Amino acid sequence: MKSFTYERPETVEAAAKAITANKNAKFLAGGTNLLDLMKLQIEAPAHIVDIGRLPLNRIEKTPDGGLRIGAMVTNTDLSAHEVIRRDYAILTRALQAGASGQLRNKATTGGNLLQRTRCPYFYDTNQDCNKRNPGSGCSALDGASRNLGVVGISQSCIATHPSDMAVAMRVLDAVVETINAEGVARAIPLEAFYTLPKDTPHIENVLAPDEIITAVRLPKPIGGKHIYKKVRDRSSYAFALVSVAAILHPDKTGRVAMGGVGPQPWRRTSADRLMPQGAKAVIDELLKGHNTTEDNAYKIDLAHRTLAAVLREAA
Ligand code: SF4
């Protein structure tokens, strides 16, 4: 690991200023992804701004009947919160499908959204990777791509976003709240938060360098049956090959988002509108324009079968 300087600010404003005041600085939250990346020298920040003491660890009701989740709320605390379990159960189920108990104790809400892909070539510094080293090429295109993406990808990068939590938040229409060093706040719908790789896969979201996530806001609950089904190579501590987050109502209307298929939690409201027609219509629309490799073509069938299983479970 390369040496770095370190500070632990006490306020959000000081944290945002510290990021701008230091060249090549990074926020450290739970550290469950960043520290691994630093050990591999994929990330080599010169300065660490530890945001572990910021007062962003509360979950509170909003005036419109929704919920505001502080960016530093851990995945464990979020999944166990009584209002989340009762009114946003899909979030509890997605969180508990992710990582391990120890990691969920450290991982934070903001950090979970910002975790990097688990494409194996991204972590192997002997391999070309446009995301790690822009312009070097993509080793996955002619390599092992079984776990990689089929929608929203480009010839520069076919990586997937690894978060389970973000898939549930996408189906809940979550909004990411941020503030920058000037004190300017933004509310960014999760659907507009992530960017597609196109020819700049190293840029993954719309955050400015001095912008810090302060909270994630959930709209008021919409009821329905909440199901998160994750298909993976082993029954725990593995990333999704395909996952489905669905909220289903008795009249067969509902919403669905998928993980494991693209560079961001994948949802199309045009697919939601087809829910009454069944799994085939929904997945055909949701994964419209998909582009598979020989290794990951199975994901299309798997997506159909996974949503069909979810709909059977709901019925
Ligand atoms: Fe890198 Fe993306 Fe290609 Fe993986 S798929 S090697 S992350 S450019």
XYZ file of N, CA, C and O in Angstrom, residues 60-255:
784
model
N -34.597 8.765 9.792
C -35.699 9.581 10.318
C -36.810 9.736 9.289
O -36.557 9.670 8.078
N -38.008 9.957 9.791
C -39.160 10.132 8.900
C -39.083 11.487 8.213
O -38.594 12.451 8.793
N -39.578 11.566 6.996
C -39.632 12.841 6.278
C -41.061 13.378 6.344
O -42.001 12.603 6.559
N -41.245 14.686 6.138
C -42.597 15.258 6.262
C -43.606 14.626 5.305
O -44.800 14.609 5.585
N -43.135 14.088 4.154
C -44.086 13.514 3.191
C -44.372 12.034 3.453
O -44.944 11.348 2.604
N -43.971 11.532 4.625
C -44.290 10.140 4.949
C -43.224 9.148 4.524
O -43.397 7.939 4.682
N -42.123 9.651 3.976
C -41.025 8.762 3.592
C -39.993 8.636 4.688
O -40.282 8.886 5.866
N -38.782 8.288 4.292
C -37.721 8.032 5.265
C -36.408 8.593 4.727
O -36.125 8.497 3.527
N -35.619 9.210 5.616
C -34.287 9.665 5.224
C -33.268 8.800 5.965
O -33.282 8.716 7.192
N -32.387 8.177 5.186
C -31.380 7.267 5.752
C -30.037 7.961 5.656
O -29.550 8.261 4.556
N -29.412 8.232 6.798
C -28.104 8.878 6.781
C -27.082 8.036 6.040
O -27.117 6.796 6.100
N -26.151 8.705 5.379
C -25.182 7.994 4.537
C -24.293 7.049 5.332
O -23.759 6.088 4.793
N -24.128 7.320 6.640
C -23.243 6.474 7.447
C -23.990 5.387 8.214
O -23.391 4.679 9.018
N -25.292 5.253 7.980
C -26.029 4.134 8.590
C -25.448 2.833 8.031
O -25.294 2.683 6.818
N -25.116 1.917 8.914
C -24.516 0.673 8.411
C -25.583 -0.209 7.767
O -26.782 -0.101 8.059
N -25.135 -1.106 6.936
C -26.051 -2.041 6.270
C -26.780 -2.898 7.298
O -27.952 -3.223 7.131
N -26.096 -3.254 8.392
C -26.745 -4.049 9.443
C -27.869 -3.254 10.095
O -28.990 -3.750 10.244
N -27.569 -2.026 10.498
C -28.592 -1.216 11.173
C -29.763 -0.909 10.235
O -30.915 -0.886 10.660
N -29.453 -0.667 8.972
C -30.524 -0.365 8.022
C -31.439 -1.580 7.842
O -32.665 -1.469 7.878
N -30.848 -2.741 7.674
C -31.677 -3.923 7.409
C -32.526 -4.299 8.620
O -33.580 -4.902 8.479
N -32.064 -3.925 9.818
C -32.780 -4.313 11.043
C -33.781 -3.258 11.517
O -34.560 -3.519 12.429
N -33.773 -2.088 10.905
C -34.625 -0.997 11.391
C -36.104 -1.381 11.247
O -36.520 -1.889 10.205
N -36.884 -1.103 12.284
C -38.258 -1.631 12.274
C -39.110 -1.055 11.147
O -39.946 -1.769 10.576
N -38.918 0.212 10.792
C -39.728 0.785 9.703
C -39.293 0.208 8.352
O -40.121 -0.053 7.470
N -38.003 -0.004 8.202
C -37.519 -0.626 6.960
C -38.096 -2.042 6.831
O -38.622 -2.423 5.780
N -38.028 -2.791 7.911
C -38.537 -4.173 7.865
C -40.034 -4.219 7.573
O -40.509 -5.090 6.861
N -40.760 -3.230 8.089
C -42.217 -3.254 7.930
C -42.655 -2.663 6.584
O -43.464 -3.257 5.873
N -42.098 -1.499 6.214
C -42.626 -0.757 5.065
C -41.757 -0.838 3.807
O -42.224 -0.505 2.717
N -40.490 -1.216 3.981
C -39.574 -1.282 2.825
C -38.836 -2.629 2.890
O -37.613 -2.688 2.808
N -39.614 -3.681 3.056
C -39.012 -5.000 3.341
C -38.055 -5.443 2.239
O -37.114 -6.209 2.491
N -38.269 -4.952 1.041
C -37.379 -5.353 -0.049
C -35.935 -4.933 0.237
O -34.978 -5.607 -0.157
N -35.805 -3.823 0.959
C -34.470 -3.328 1.286
C -33.803 -4.240 2.321
O -32.625 -4.594 2.193
N -34.539 -4.626 3.320
C -33.996 -5.579 4.302
C -33.566 -6.866 3.597
O -32.471 -7.393 3.842
N -34.418 -7.368 2.707
C -34.105 -8.653 2.057
C -32.876 -8.530 1.155
O -32.032 -9.426 1.110
N -32.777 -7.416 0.441
C -31.612 -7.236 -0.440
C -30.333 -7.091 0.383
O -29.302 -7.694 0.073
N -30.417 -6.305 1.458
C -29.210 -6.108 2.288
C -28.744 -7.432 2.879
O -27.545 -7.730 2.910
N -29.690 -8.229 3.350
C -29.293 -9.480 3.993
C -28.818 -10.517 2.989
O -28.193 -11.513 3.376
N -29.094 -10.278 1.717
C -28.572 -11.182 0.675
C -27.140 -10.806 0.294
O -26.492 -11.520 -0.467
N -26.655 -9.666 0.782
C -25.345 -9.178 0.356
C -24.248 -9.450 1.367
O -24.478 -9.454 2.579
N -23.053 -9.696 0.885
C -21.827 -9.773 1.692
C -21.966 -10.774 2.838
O -22.584 -11.826 2.707
N -21.386 -10.417 4.000
C -21.430 -11.277 5.197
C -21.817 -10.391 6.374
O -21.801 -9.158 6.276
N -22.145 -11.016 7.505
C -22.519 -10.246 8.686
C -21.447 -9.243 9.079
O -21.736 -8.089 9.382
N -20.199 -9.671 9.057
C -19.106 -8.771 9.456
C -19.016 -7.568 8.510
O -18.830 -6.427 8.953
N -19.130 -7.835 7.214
C -19.038 -6.731 6.250
C -20.226 -5.786 6.388
O -20.083 -4.565 6.319
N -21.410 -6.346 6.624
C -22.594 -5.481 6.766
C -22.497 -4.604 8.015
O -23.063 -3.523 8.068
N -21.767 -5.080 9.025
C -21.567 -4.256 10.229
C -20.723 -3.018 9.933
O -20.821 -2.005 10.618
N -19.865 -3.089 8.947
C -18.968 -1.969 8.611
C -19.479 -1.155 7.423
O -19.315 0.056 7.383
N -20.069 -1.839 6.439
C -20.455 -1.165 5.184
C -21.551 -0.138 5.448
O -22.461 -0.367 6.247
N -21.474 0.987 4.778
C -22.427 2.083 4.996
C -23.360 2.245 3.797
O -23.092 1.735 2.696
N -24.411 2.993 4.026
C -25.396 3.219 2.957
C -24.755 3.950 1.775
O -24.910 3.537 0.618
N -24.021 5.028 2.066
C -23.379 5.776 0.976
C -22.307 4.953 0.294
O -22.207 4.936 -0.944
N -21.501 4.258 1.086
C -20.423 3.457 0.514
C -20.935 2.311 -0.335
O -20.347 1.978 -1.372
N -22.039 1.711 0.085
C -22.615 0.609 -0.688
C -22.965 1.083 -2.102
O -22.695 0.398 -3.095
N -23.532 2.289 -2.202
C -23.891 2.817 -3.533
C -22.655 3.018 -4.405
O -22.728 2.920 -5.626
N -21.519 3.345 -3.748
C -20.320 3.733 -4.501
C -19.315 2.597 -4.679
O -18.239 2.819 -5.220
N -19.655 1.390 -4.229
C -18.678 0.302 -4.372
C -18.391 0.045 -5.846
O -19.218 0.293 -6.720
N -17.198 -0.453 -6.094
C -16.748 -0.662 -7.471
C -17.130 -2.062 -7.946
O -17.428 -2.961 -7.163
N -17.039 -2.261 -9.244
C -17.371 -3.554 -9.836
C -16.487 -4.676 -9.281
O -15.383 -4.415 -8.795
N -16.982 -5.892 -9.373
C -16.141 -7.052 -9.021
C -15.666 -7.778 -10.274
O -15.324 -8.961 -10.216
N -15.618 -7.115 -11.414
C -14.997 -7.725 -12.603
C -13.582 -8.179 -12.229
O -12.780 -7.387 -11.716
N -13.244 -9.449 -12.483
C -11.937 -9.957 -12.036
C -10.754 -9.225 -12.680
O -9.691 -9.098 -12.066
N -10.941 -8.715 -13.872
C -9.827 -8.030 -14.552
C -9.573 -6.639 -13.961
O -8.480 -6.108 -14.058
N -10.615 -6.075 -13.359
C -10.442 -4.780 -12.685
C -9.492 -4.935 -11.496
O -8.725 -4.035 -11.166
N -9.531 -6.115 -10.869
C -8.713 -6.348 -9.666
C -7.352 -6.944 -9.990
O -6.521 -7.112 -9.097
N -7.131 -7.316 -11.249
C -5.856 -7.926 -11.641
C -5.043 -6.883 -12.402
O -5.287 -6.617 -13.577
N -4.071 -6.302 -11.720
C -3.357 -5.168 -12.319
C -2.420 -5.588 -13.452
O -1.796 -4.738 -14.080
N -2.327 -6.891 -13.713
C -1.555 -7.328 -14.887
C -2.400 -7.310 -16.161
O -1.888 -7.575 -17.244
N -3.688 -7.067 -16.009
C -4.596 -7.134 -17.154
C -5.023 -5.729 -17.589
O -5.101 -4.823 -16.756
N -5.328 -5.603 -18.878
C -5.857 -4.323 -19.372
C -7.277 -4.125 -18.857
O -8.077 -5.066 -18.840
N -7.566 -2.912 -18.469
C -8.921 -2.601 -17.959
C -9.164 -1.113 -18.133
O -8.487 -0.292 -17.515
N -10.141 -0.781 -18.972
C -10.453 0.634 -19.211
C -10.978 1.349 -17.982
O -10.849 2.573 -17.867
N -11.576 0.598 -17.081
C -12.128 1.239 -15.886
C -11.001 1.625 -14.926
O -11.028 2.677 -14.315
N -10.008 0.750 -14.806
C -8.883 1.020 -13.906
C -7.844 1.916 -14.570
O -7.262 2.790 -13.937
N -7.634 1.700 -15.857
C -6.602 2.426 -16.589
C -7.185 2.855 -17.938
O -7.067 2.124 -18.923
N -7.854 4.013 -17.981
C -8.596 4.414 -19.182
C -7.745 4.338 -20.451
O -6.591 4.775 -20.466
N -8.337 3.736 -21.486
C -7.654 3.635 -22.771
C -6.815 2.391 -22.931
O -6.284 2.136 -24.022
N -6.695 1.567 -21.889
C -5.813 0.390 -21.989
C -6.485 -0.790 -22.667
O -5.814 -1.717 -23.122
N -7.824 -0.803 -22.731
C -8.535 -1.936 -23.318
C -9.352 -2.663 -22.264
O -9.263 -2.367 -21.072
N -10.149 -3.607 -22.737
C -11.015 -4.368 -21.833
C -10.705 -5.856 -21.976
O -11.047 -6.464 -22.991
N -10.062 -6.424 -20.981
C -9.683 -7.838 -21.050
C -10.888 -8.763 -21.016
O -10.810 -9.910 -21.463
N -12.001 -8.274 -20.493
C -13.173 -9.150 -20.353
C -13.827 -9.467 -21.690
O -14.479 -10.505 -21.833
N -13.646 -8.585 -22.691
C -14.354 -8.787 -23.955
C -13.975 -10.119 -24.595
O -14.822 -10.801 -25.175
N -12.712 -10.487 -24.508
C -12.279 -11.780 -25.053
C -11.901 -12.743 -23.942
O -11.232 -13.744 -24.186
N -12.307 -12.424 -22.737
C -11.898 -13.257 -21.602
C -13.083 -13.922 -20.936
O -14.096 -14.210 -21.585
N -12.943 -14.131 -19.646
C -14.009 -14.780 -18.878
C -15.042 -13.721 -18.508
O -14.747 -12.787 -17.773
N -16.245 -13.880 -19.020
C -17.257 -12.840 -18.819
C -18.548 -13.407 -18.232
O -19.591 -12.772 -18.301
N -18.462 -14.570 -17.649
C -19.652 -15.251 -17.135
C -20.435 -14.382 -16.154
O -21.657 -14.415 -16.120
N -19.720 -13.606 -15.328
C -20.395 -12.799 -14.301
C -20.722 -11.391 -14.789
O -21.210 -10.583 -14.004
N -20.425 -11.079 -16.013
C -20.470 -9.666 -16.428
C -21.782 -9.316 -17.129
O -22.692 -10.123 -17.223
N -21.860 -8.063 -17.608
C -23.138 -7.467 -17.959
C -23.651 -7.790 -19.351
O -22.887 -8.130 -20.264
N -24.975 -7.615 -19.497
C -25.633 -7.890 -20.780
C -26.464 -6.703 -21.272
O -26.908 -6.707 -22.413
N -26.686 -5.716 -20.428
C -27.422 -4.511 -20.845
C -26.700 -3.260 -20.337
O -26.042 -3.296 -19.299
N -26.813 -2.171 -21.095
C -26.212 -0.904 -20.666
C -24.702 -0.875 -20.803
O -24.053 0.076 -20.381
N -24.139 -1.917 -21.385
C -22.686 -2.052 -21.481
C -22.180 -1.386 -22.765
O -22.981 -0.905 -23.575
N -20.870 -1.375 -22.958
C -20.311 -0.800 -24.179
C -19.106 -1.633 -24.608
O -18.700 -2.549 -23.882
N -18.535 -1.305 -25.718
C -17.318 -1.998 -26.163
C -16.117 -1.632 -25.296
O -15.069 -2.256 -25.368
N -16.281 -0.627 -24.447
C -15.197 -0.250 -23.532
C -15.256 -1.007 -22.225
O -14.243 -1.170 -21.546
N -16.445 -1.456 -21.825
C -16.598 -2.090 -20.501
C -17.925 -2.827 -20.422
O -18.968 -2.273 -20.790
N -17.867 -4.061 -19.906
C -19.097 -4.848 -19.739
C -19.300 -5.231 -18.260
O -19.962 -6.226 -17.957
N -18.727 -4.431 -17.380
C -18.809 -4.752 -15.946
C -20.221 -4.528 -15.410
O -21.001 -3.754 -15.968
N -20.517 -5.204 -14.302
C -21.790 -4.990 -13.612
C -21.551 -4.213 -12.317
O -20.451 -4.216 -11.767
N -22.617 -3.586 -11.836
C -22.568 -2.970 -10.500
C -22.904 -4.062 -9.488
O -23.857 -4.806 -9.665
N -22.113 -4.180 -8.411
C -22.276 -5.349 -7.542
C -23.315 -5.222 -6.427
O -23.600 -6.197 -5.744
N -23.886 -4.042 -6.215
C -24.708 -3.829 -5.016
C -26.059 -4.527 -5.099
O -26.764 -4.435 -6.118
N -26.463 -5.190 -4.016
C -27.848 -5.662 -3.873
C -28.728 -4.516 -3.362
O -29.835 -4.325 -3.844
N -28.207 -3.771 -2.385
C -28.980 -2.685 -1.790
C -29.476 -1.699 -2.843
O -30.618 -1.247 -2.816
N -28.598 -1.376 -3.799
C -28.955 -0.372 -4.808
C -30.100 -0.859 -5.700
O -30.899 -0.049 -6.187
N -30.194 -2.168 -5.905
C -31.284 -2.702 -6.742
C -32.621 -2.476 -6.039
O -33.604 -2.043 -6.650
N -32.641 -2.753 -4.725
C -33.872 -2.517 -3.960
C -34.195 -1.024 -3.913
O -35.355 -0.619 -4.044
N -33.171 -0.197 -3.747
C -33.420 1.250 -3.696
C -33.944 1.782 -5.031
O -34.746 2.703 -5.076
N -33.475 1.154 -6.104
C -33.943 1.590 -7.438
C -35.432 1.309 -7.610
O -36.168 2.116 -8.157
N -35.862 0.149 -7.113
C -37.276 -0.195 -7.272
C -38.139 0.647 -6.320
O -39.329 0.843 -6.567
N -37.520 1.174 -5.269
C -38.242 2.037 -4.312
C -38.217 3.511 -4.725
O -38.724 4.367 -4.006
N -37.585 3.825 -5.869
C -37.463 5.228 -6.325
C -36.715 6.095 -5.327
O -37.123 7.228 -5.000
N -35.603 5.589 -4.817
C -34.800 6.332 -3.849
C -34.160 7.565 -4.493
O -33.950 7.621 -5.714
N -33.855 8.526 -3.642
C -33.205 9.777 -4.069
C -31.934 9.962 -3.239
O -31.974 9.842 -2.006
N -30.817 10.255 -3.896
C -29.539 10.432 -3.203
C -29.359 11.917 -2.889
O -29.434 12.761 -3.785
N -29.133 12.222 -1.610
C -28.917 13.617 -1.207
C -27.416 13.859 -1.027
O -26.710 13.047 -0.419
N -26.946 14.993 -1.553
C -25.517 15.305 -1.477
C -25.318 16.768 -1.085
O -26.241 17.574 -1.144
N -24.076 17.064 -0.722
C -23.714 18.472 -0.493
C -22.265 18.637 -0.965
O -21.484 17.672 -0.892
N -21.917 19.820 -1.465
C -20.537 20.008 -1.909
C -19.804 20.999 -1.003
O -20.365 21.497 -0.019
N -18.552 21.272 -1.348
C -17.712 22.106 -0.480
C -18.246 23.530 -0.347
O -17.950 24.223 0.628
N -19.042 23.975 -1.328
C -19.640 25.321 -1.245
C -20.919 25.319 -0.435
O -21.569 26.356 -0.310
N -21.342 24.140 0.014
C -22.594 24.049 0.765
C -23.812 23.868 -0.113
O -24.947 23.955 0.364
N -23.603 23.619 -1.413
C -24.735 23.438 -2.330
C -25.234 21.997 -2.237
O -24.463 21.048 -2.413
N -26.530 21.859 -1.938
C -27.121 20.519 -1.788
C -27.796 20.097 -3.099
O -28.279 20.940 -3.861
N -27.783 18.796 -3.350
C -28.501 18.257 -4.508
C -29.311 17.053 -4.067
O -28.914 16.326 -3.150
N -30.427 16.799 -4.753
C -31.209 15.578 -4.568
C -31.244 14.884 -5.926
O -31.822 15.403 -6.884
N -30.571 13.746 -6.019
C -30.399 13.074 -7.316
C -31.186 11.758 -7.299
O -30.851 10.851 -6.528
N -32.220 11.631 -8.127
C -32.924 10.345 -8.176
C -31.935 9.236 -8.522
O -31.050 9.434 -9.368
N -32.081 8.082 -7.889
C -31.123 7.001 -8.138
C -31.078 6.629 -9.621
O -30.034 6.230 -10.133
N -32.209 6.802 -10.322
C -32.222 6.465 -11.750
C -31.268 7.357 -12.550
O -30.846 6.993 -13.649
N -30.931 8.537 -12.009
C -30.027 9.451 -12.714
C -28.655 9.519 -12.054
O -27.805 10.319 -12.447
N -28.421 8.684 -11.051
C -27.186 8.772 -10.267
C -26.010 8.090 -10.972
O -24.898 8.607 -10.991
N -26.268 6.919 -11.554
C -25.181 6.170 -12.202
C -25.102 6.537 -13.683
O -26.119 6.806 -14.319
N -23.874 6.506 -14.217
C -23.698 6.761 -15.644
C -23.382 5.439 -16.355
O -22.822 4.523 -15.746
N -23.745 5.365 -17.624
C -23.408 4.175 -18.413
C -21.942 4.272 -18.840
O -21.406 5.382 -18.979
N -21.292 3.130 -19.096
C -19.844 3.180 -19.355
C -19.479 3.891 -20.659
O -18.474 4.602 -20.701
N -20.273 3.711 -21.704
C -19.942 4.276 -23.028
C -18.424 4.182 -23.243
O -17.858 3.110 -23.125
N -17.746 5.315 -23.568
C -16.288 5.208 -23.742
C -15.525 5.807 -22.553
O -14.332 6.074 -22.638
N -16.236 5.995 -21.426
C -15.571 6.482 -20.202
C -15.989 5.626 -18.996
O -16.604 6.146 -18.051
N -15.657 4.341 -19.004
C -16.139 3.482 -17.911
C -15.553 3.812 -16.553
O -16.068 3.343 -15.531
N -14.483 4.608 -16.509
C -13.925 4.987 -15.207
C -14.816 6.012 -14.495
O -14.669 6.229 -13.300
N -15.749 6.636 -15.230
C -16.715 7.551 -14.599
C -18.002 6.747 -14.361
O -18.605 6.251 -15.310
N -18.384 6.610 -13.100
C -19.473 5.682 -12.772
C -20.731 6.366 -12.252
O -21.771 5.728 -12.132
N -20.634 7.630 -11.895
C -21.813 8.320 -11.364
C -21.643 9.824 -11.596
O -20.617 10.263 -12.118
N -22.670 10.572 -11.198
C -22.685 12.004 -11.516
C -22.141 12.872 -10.377
O -22.247 14.094 -10.439
N -21.558 12.262 -9.364
C -21.007 13.050 -8.257
C -19.825 13.893 -8.728
O -18.953 13.404 -9.461
N -19.775 15.145 -8.258
C -18.599 15.985 -8.493
C -17.517 15.588 -7.485
O -17.824 15.009 -6.439
N -16.249 15.911 -7.772
C -15.168 15.484 -6.865
C -15.333 15.984 -5.431
O -14.901 15.321 -4.494
N -15.968 17.142 -5.248
C -16.087 17.686 -3.885
C -17.452 17.399 -3.273
O -17.827 18.007 -2.278
N -18.202 16.485 -3.870
C -19.570 16.231 -3.421
C -19.603 14.997 -2.521
O -18.977 13.978 -2.838
N -20.324 15.083 -1.435
C -20.399 13.971 -0.490
C -21.864 13.553 -0.335
O -22.754 14.405 -0.287
N -22.095 12.258 -0.330
C -23.460 11.757 -0.090
C -23.775 11.950 1.388
O -23.015 11.514 2.259
N -24.903 12.587 1.680
C -25.304 12.794 3.076
C -26.423 11.839 3.488
O -26.535 11.498 4.672
N -27.261 11.460 2.542
C -28.404 10.604 2.890
C -28.992 9.982 1.632
O -28.689 10.400 0.515
N -29.839 8.993 1.856
C -30.683 8.456 0.786
C -32.121 8.585 1.278
O -32.436 8.189 2.400
N -32.942 9.182 0.429
C -34.337 9.417 0.822
C -35.250 8.429 0.111
O -35.109 8.202 -1.090
N -36.151 7.826 0.877
C -37.143 6.920 0.289
C -38.495 7.615 0.291
O -38.879 8.215 1.302
N -39.249 7.518 -0.817
C -40.609 8.070 -0.809
C -41.488 7.277 0.159
O -41.073 6.237 0.671
N -42.700 7.747 0.366
C -43.567 7.033 1.314
C -43.839 5.624 0.795
O -43.804 5.377 -0.423
N -44.109 4.690 1.690
C -44.253 3.289 1.284
C -45.389 3.097 0.285
O -46.393 3.813 0.331
N -45.224 2.101 -0.598
C -46.279 1.842 -1.594
C -46.981 0.512 -1.350
O -47.789 0.075 -2.163
N -46.681 -0.138 -0.239
C -47.353 -1.406 0.066
C -46.897 -2.508 -0.869
O -45.810 -2.459 -1.445
N -47.760 -3.501 -1.061
C -47.443 -4.623 -1.951
C -46.554 -5.665 -1.288
O -46.103 -5.510 -0.156
N -46.345 -6.718 -2.048
C -45.478 -7.804 -1.569
C -44.072 -7.528 -2.074
O -43.885 -7.241 -3.264
N -43.098 -7.604 -1.177
C -41.715 -7.263 -1.529
C -40.874 -8.537 -1.620
O -40.724 -9.242 -0.623
N -40.325 -8.800 -2.786
C -39.521 -10.021 -2.952
C -38.166 -9.657 -3.567
O -38.103 -8.920 -4.559
N -37.102 -10.159 -2.956
C -35.760 -10.016 -3.550
C -35.205 -11.417 -3.742
O -34.988 -12.145 -2.785
N -34.996 -11.782 -4.978
C -34.464 -13.119 -5.272
C -33.115 -12.970 -5.958
O -33.010 -12.331 -6.998
N -32.113 -13.557 -5.332
C -30.738 -13.429 -5.840
C -30.235 -14.811 -6.250
O -30.234 -15.727 -5.430
N -29.796 -14.928 -7.475
C -29.235 -16.198 -7.953
C -27.721 -16.035 -8.002
O -27.206 -15.088 -8.603
N -27.017 -16.954 -7.356
C -25.561 -16.836 -7.251
C -24.941 -18.226 -7.219
O -25.643 -19.223 -7.088
N -23.624 -18.265 -7.298
C -22.943 -19.548 -7.413
C -22.946 -20.350 -6.122
O -22.761 -21.558 -6.152
N -23.093 -19.681 -4.979
C -23.204 -20.390 -3.709
C -24.200 -19.614 -2.863
O -24.528 -18.472 -3.170
N -24.655 -20.230 -1.775
C -25.832 -19.668 -1.121
C -25.535 -18.458 -0.247
O -26.445 -17.815 0.255
N -24.272 -18.137 0.005
C -23.982 -16.902 0.722
C -22.639 -16.348 0.267
O -21.818 -17.064 -0.317
N -22.439 -15.062 0.582
C -21.159 -14.400 0.331
C -20.705 -14.550 -1.125
O -19.604 -14.983 -1.423
N -21.627 -14.221 -2.024
C -21.295 -14.229 -3.456
C -22.123 -13.141 -4.126
O -23.226 -12.820 -3.672
N -21.577 -12.576 -5.183
C -22.303 -11.539 -5.911
C -23.331 -12.189 -6.838
O -23.221 -13.355 -7.197
N -24.323 -11.388 -7.218
C -25.433 -11.924 -8.007
C -24.994 -12.254 -9.429
O -24.296 -11.466 -10.066
N -25.413 -13.418 -9.909
C -25.376 -13.666 -11.353
C -26.540 -12.879 -11.953
O -26.390 -12.174 -12.940
N -27.688 -13.025 -11.310
C -28.892 -12.263 -11.640
C -29.654 -12.070 -10.333
O -29.719 -12.996 -9.527
N -30.185 -10.882 -10.111
C -31.099 -10.723 -8.979
C -32.321 -9.946 -9.447
O -32.250 -9.169 -10.402
N -33.432 -10.210 -8.760
C -34.691 -9.526 -9.081
C -35.237 -8.900 -7.809
O -35.382 -9.584 -6.791
N -35.509 -7.610 -7.866
C -36.225 -6.915 -6.783
C -37.593 -6.552 -7.336
O -37.687 -5.827 -8.332
N -38.636 -7.077 -6.705
C -39.983 -6.831 -7.232
C -40.928 -6.431 -6.112
O -40.864 -6.970 -5.009
N -41.781 -5.461 -6.421
C -42.878 -5.096 -5.522
C -44.161 -5.376 -6.291
O -44.376 -4.833 -7.387
N -44.991 -6.246 -5.732
C -46.137 -6.758 -6.481
C -47.429 -6.525 -5.728
O -47.484 -6.708 -4.505
N -48.447 -6.122 -6.469
C -49.752 -5.854 -5.871
C -50.752 -6.942 -6.285
O -50.553 -7.611 -7.307
N -51.835 -7.101 -5.514
C -52.786 -8.182 -5.812
C -53.391 -8.088 -7.216
O -53.761 -9.113 -7.798
N -53.494 -6.872 -7.772
C -54.082 -6.752 -9.124
C -53.051 -7.032 -10.222
O -53.285 -6.755 -11.384
N -51.899 -7.584 -9.833
C -50.821 -7.999 -10.747
C -49.996 -6.829 -11.302
O -49.124 -7.021 -12.141
N -50.269 -5.604 -10.863
C -49.370 -4.511 -11.214
C -48.154 -4.581 -10.292
O -48.175 -5.278 -9.270
N -47.106 -3.842 -10.634
C -45.932 -3.845 -9.770
C -44.749 -3.186 -10.428
O -44.861 -2.518 -11.466
N -43.600 -3.367 -9.781
C -42.339 -2.788 -10.261
C -41.269 -3.864 -10.176
O -41.316 -4.700 -9.273
